[in-house]
Amino acid sequence: MERFAFELIDYEWEAGAEVYERHDDVTLLWRAEPFRLEVAGRIGDSQIENFGQLMLLPPHIPLQSHGPTRMAGSSQVLACRFNPKWLSEIFGMNPSAIREDLCISMTNPHIAYAMRRSWSALVSPSFAGAFLAEGLAMTIAADLARHLSAGEKLGRTGGTLTRRQLVLITEYLCEDANWPPTVSDLAAVVNLSETHFRRLFKATVGETIHTYVERIRLDRAKHLLSSTRLPLKIISYRLGFAHPSAFSTAFTRLAGQSPKAFRRASSGSS
């Protein structure tokens, strides 16, 4: 591998099974489905945590995963692999110094969005797909370098949310029953006042909580439209919209096309 490579992987876990894997490259994993997965693990000597939708595997450090306790589980994952030497030369990143505790459940909306677009491009190939993959890989690598640099400082001052608080917020947003979330709901998850929560969230993530939630909701809508045949009415209710028309209006405003048009384009039909 010269610089980077994308790969779709189907993972399967037997109930209670332990799986070990190790990679020679820097590997980002983005889980396309299911949105929430009852699988936990650890990287190196870090603590055992539930898998996030976005994970980072440093080179030469083993990942130990524990399957669901009650029944077998499976997931489809997009892997974006980077040559460590290339990352070091181009982005000044030191892959061998990646903190293991920053990897098992990453929270970065920009990387997640780029991985989501990469997954869509692989599932539904289109014209100029190779150029799109090149641009997305560069974007992901640059955002990863920024994320790791910020992660070294995350939680060390009182001006940002801790990594644990970000994980709690992400897990809360993974539950369908919690949509639509309010700022009050999210602030309560991390035991902060609304005002303090808004300020810390903006300082940590770089965007307002409203923009972040909209991005997450759009991402979930695109996933449901492209990977399921659920009626628009069901999707709109799952995402907290009172009526399908409200969902269509919001989706069109953010995505630039209607849900039906997006679904047709994702399926490759005319």
Coordinates of C-alpha atoms in Angstrom, one line a residue:
M1 CA 0.0 0.0 0.0
E2 CA 1.6 3.3 -1.1
R3 CA -0.5 5.8 0.7
F4 CA -4.1 4.7 1.5
A5 CA -6.7 2.1 0.8
F6 CA -10.5 1.7 1.4
E7 CA -12.0 -1.7 2.2
L8 CA -15.5 -2.9 3.1
I9 CA -15.4 -5.6 5.9
D10 CA -18.1 -7.8 7.3
Y11 CA -17.4 -8.6 10.9
E12 CA -19.1 -11.4 12.8
W13 CA -18.9 -12.2 16.5
E14 CA -20.0 -15.4 18.3
A15 CA -21.8 -14.8 21.6
G16 CA -19.1 -14.3 24.2
A17 CA -16.2 -14.8 21.8
E18 CA -12.9 -12.9 22.0
V19 CA -11.2 -11.8 18.8
Y20 CA -7.7 -10.5 18.4
E21 CA -6.4 -8.5 15.4
R22 CA -3.3 -6.4 14.7
H23 CA -2.5 -4.1 11.7
D24 CA 0.7 -2.8 10.3
D25 CA -1.0 0.4 9.1
V26 CA -3.0 3.2 10.7
T27 CA -6.6 2.0 10.3
L28 CA -9.8 4.0 10.7
L29 CA -13.0 2.0 11.1
W30 CA -16.5 3.4 10.5
R31 CA -19.4 1.2 11.2
A32 CA -22.1 1.5 8.6
E33 CA -24.6 -0.8 10.4
P34 CA -25.9 -1.4 12.9
F35 CA -25.8 2.1 14.3
R36 CA -25.3 0.8 17.8
L37 CA -23.4 -2.4 18.5
E38 CA -23.1 -4.4 21.8
V39 CA -19.4 -5.2 21.3
A40 CA -16.6 -4.0 23.6
G41 CA -12.9 -4.2 23.5
R42 CA -9.5 -2.7 24.2
I43 CA -6.5 -1.5 22.2
G44 CA -3.2 -2.4 23.8
D45 CA -3.3 -1.8 27.5
S46 CA -6.2 0.6 27.5
Q47 CA -9.4 0.0 29.4
I48 CA -12.3 -2.0 27.9
E49 CA -14.9 0.2 26.3
N50 CA -17.9 -0.2 24.0
F51 CA -17.1 0.1 20.4
G52 CA -17.9 3.5 18.9
Q53 CA -19.2 4.0 15.4
L54 CA -15.8 5.4 14.6
M55 CA -12.6 3.7 15.7
L56 CA -8.9 4.2 15.2
L57 CA -6.4 1.3 15.2
P58 CA -2.7 2.3 15.7
P59 CA -0.1 0.2 13.9
H60 CA 1.3 -2.9 15.5
I61 CA -0.9 -2.6 18.6
P62 CA -3.4 -5.5 19.1
L63 CA -7.2 -5.0 19.3
Q64 CA -9.0 -7.4 21.6
S65 CA -12.8 -7.5 21.1
H66 CA -15.4 -9.2 23.2
G67 CA -18.6 -10.4 21.3
P68 CA -22.1 -9.8 22.7
T69 CA -22.8 -11.8 25.8
R70 CA -26.3 -13.1 24.8
M71 CA -26.3 -13.7 21.0
A72 CA -24.1 -13.5 18.0
G73 CA -23.6 -10.1 16.3
S74 CA -22.4 -8.7 13.0
S75 CA -21.6 -5.4 11.4
Q76 CA -20.5 -3.9 8.1
V77 CA -17.5 -1.7 8.5
L78 CA -15.6 0.7 6.2
A79 CA -11.8 0.5 6.8
C80 CA -9.6 3.4 5.7
R81 CA -6.0 2.3 5.9
F82 CA -3.1 4.7 5.8
N83 CA 0.6 4.1 5.3
P84 CA 2.2 5.3 8.6
K85 CA 5.3 6.6 6.7
W86 CA 3.1 8.7 4.4
L87 CA 1.1 10.1 7.3
S88 CA 4.4 11.1 9.0
E89 CA 5.9 12.7 5.9
I90 CA 2.9 14.6 4.7
F91 CA 1.0 15.5 7.9
G92 CA 3.8 15.4 10.5
M93 CA 1.9 12.6 12.4
N94 CA 3.8 10.1 14.6
P95 CA 1.6 7.0 14.3
S96 CA 3.7 5.2 17.0
A97 CA 2.7 7.9 19.5
I98 CA -1.0 7.6 19.1
R99 CA -2.7 7.5 22.5
E100 CA -4.5 4.2 22.9
D101 CA -7.2 5.7 25.1
L102 CA -8.3 8.0 22.2
C103 CA -9.0 5.2 19.8
I104 CA -11.8 2.8 20.7
S105 CA -14.6 5.3 20.5
M106 CA -13.7 8.4 18.5
T107 CA -16.0 11.4 18.3
N108 CA -15.3 13.6 15.3
P109 CA -18.2 14.7 13.1
H110 CA -15.9 15.7 10.2
I111 CA -14.1 12.4 10.0
A112 CA -17.4 10.5 10.4
Y113 CA -19.0 12.5 7.6
A114 CA -16.0 11.9 5.2
M115 CA -16.1 8.1 6.1
R116 CA -19.8 8.1 5.4
R117 CA -19.3 9.6 2.0
S118 CA -16.5 7.1 1.3
W119 CA -18.8 4.2 2.2
S120 CA -21.5 5.6 -0.1
A121 CA -19.0 5.9 -3.0
L122 CA -17.9 2.3 -2.5
V123 CA -21.4 0.9 -2.2
S124 CA -22.7 2.8 -5.2
P125 CA -19.7 3.5 -7.6
S126 CA -20.0 6.5 -9.8
F127 CA -18.1 8.5 -12.5
A128 CA -14.8 9.9 -11.2
G129 CA -15.0 7.7 -8.1
A130 CA -11.2 7.3 -8.0
F131 CA -10.8 11.1 -7.8
L132 CA -13.5 11.3 -5.1
A133 CA -11.7 8.6 -3.0
E134 CA -8.4 10.5 -3.4
G135 CA -10.0 13.7 -2.1
L136 CA -11.8 12.0 0.8
A137 CA -8.7 10.1 1.9
M138 CA -6.7 13.4 2.0
T139 CA -9.5 15.1 3.9
I140 CA -9.7 12.2 6.4
A141 CA -6.0 12.1 7.0
A142 CA -5.8 15.9 7.6
D143 CA -8.8 15.8 10.0
L144 CA -7.2 12.8 11.8
A145 CA -4.0 14.7 12.3
R146 CA -5.9 17.6 13.8
H147 CA -8.0 15.3 15.9
L148 CA -5.0 13.5 17.4
S149 CA -3.3 16.8 18.1
A150 CA -6.4 18.2 19.9
G151 CA -6.9 14.9 21.7
E152 CA -3.6 15.3 23.5
K153 CA -5.0 18.4 25.2
L154 CA -8.7 17.3 25.5
G155 CA -9.9 17.3 29.0
R156 CA -6.7 18.9 30.5
T157 CA -8.4 22.2 30.9
G158 CA -11.8 23.3 32.1
G159 CA -12.5 24.9 28.7
T160 CA -13.5 21.8 26.8
L161 CA -15.6 18.6 27.3
T162 CA -13.7 15.5 28.3
R163 CA -13.5 12.6 26.0
R164 CA -15.7 10.6 28.3
Q165 CA -18.4 13.3 28.1
L166 CA -18.2 13.2 24.3
V167 CA -18.7 9.5 24.4
L168 CA -21.7 9.8 26.6
I169 CA -23.3 12.3 24.3
T170 CA -22.6 10.2 21.2
E171 CA -24.1 7.1 22.9
Y172 CA -27.2 9.1 23.8
L173 CA -27.7 10.2 20.2
C174 CA -27.4 6.6 19.1
E175 CA -30.7 5.7 20.7
D176 CA -33.8 6.2 18.5
A177 CA -35.9 6.8 21.6
N178 CA -33.9 9.9 22.3
W179 CA -34.8 11.8 19.1
P180 CA -35.3 14.6 18.8
P181 CA -32.8 15.5 21.5
T182 CA -32.9 18.9 23.2
V183 CA -30.0 20.9 24.6
S184 CA -31.4 20.4 28.0
D185 CA -31.4 16.6 27.5
L186 CA -27.8 16.5 26.3
A187 CA -26.6 18.9 29.0
A188 CA -28.2 16.6 31.6
V189 CA -26.3 13.6 30.2
V190 CA -23.0 15.2 31.2
N191 CA -24.4 17.0 34.3
L192 CA -23.8 20.5 33.0
S193 CA -26.1 23.6 32.8
E194 CA -27.3 24.4 29.3
T195 CA -25.3 27.6 29.0
H196 CA -22.1 25.9 30.2
F197 CA -22.7 22.9 28.0
R198 CA -23.3 25.0 24.9
R199 CA -20.0 26.9 25.5
L200 CA -17.9 23.8 26.2
F201 CA -19.4 21.9 23.2
K202 CA -18.6 24.7 20.8
A203 CA -15.0 25.0 22.1
T204 CA -14.5 21.2 21.9
V205 CA -16.1 20.2 18.6
G206 CA -15.8 23.5 16.7
E207 CA -19.5 23.9 15.9
T208 CA -22.7 24.5 17.8
I209 CA -24.7 21.7 19.3
H210 CA -27.6 22.5 16.9
T211 CA -25.3 22.1 13.9
Y212 CA -23.8 18.9 15.2
V213 CA -27.2 17.3 15.9
E214 CA -28.4 18.3 12.4
R215 CA -25.3 16.7 10.9
I216 CA -25.8 13.5 12.9
R217 CA -29.5 13.4 11.9
L218 CA -28.7 14.0 8.2
D219 CA -26.1 11.2 8.4
R220 CA -28.5 8.8 9.9
A221 CA -31.2 9.7 7.4
K222 CA -28.8 9.1 4.5
H223 CA -27.8 5.7 5.9
L224 CA -31.5 4.6 6.4
L225 CA -32.4 5.8 2.9
S226 CA -29.5 4.1 1.1
S227 CA -29.2 0.9 3.1
T228 CA -32.9 0.1 3.9
R229 CA -36.3 0.1 2.2
L230 CA -38.1 1.6 5.2
P231 CA -40.9 4.0 4.1
L232 CA -40.2 7.7 4.5
K233 CA -42.8 7.9 7.1
I234 CA -41.0 5.4 9.4
I235 CA -37.6 7.1 8.8
S236 CA -39.1 10.5 9.6
Y237 CA -40.5 9.2 12.9
R238 CA -37.3 7.5 13.8
L239 CA -35.4 10.8 13.4
G240 CA -37.9 12.7 15.5
F241 CA -39.9 14.5 12.8
A242 CA -43.7 14.9 13.5
H243 CA -44.6 14.5 9.8
P244 CA -42.9 13.1 6.7
S245 CA -43.3 16.5 5.0
A246 CA -41.2 18.1 7.7
F247 CA -38.5 15.5 7.2
S248 CA -38.5 16.0 3.4
T249 CA -38.2 19.7 3.8
A250 CA -35.3 19.5 6.3
F251 CA -33.5 16.8 4.3
T252 CA -33.8 18.8 1.0
R253 CA -32.5 21.9 2.7
L254 CA -29.4 20.2 4.1
A255 CA -28.7 17.6 1.3
G256 CA -29.7 19.6 -1.7
Q257 CA -32.1 17.0 -2.9
S258 CA -35.3 15.3 -1.7
P259 CA -35.2 12.0 0.2
K260 CA -36.7 10.1 -2.7
A261 CA -34.1 11.6 -5.1
F262 CA -31.3 10.6 -2.8
R263 CA -32.6 7.1 -2.4
R264 CA -32.9 6.7 -6.2
A265 CA -29.3 8.0 -6.7
S266 CA -28.0 5.7 -3.9
S267 CA -29.6 2.7 -5.5
G268 CA -28.2 3.6 -8.9
S269 CA -31.6 3.6 -10.5
S270 CA -32.9 6.4 -12.7

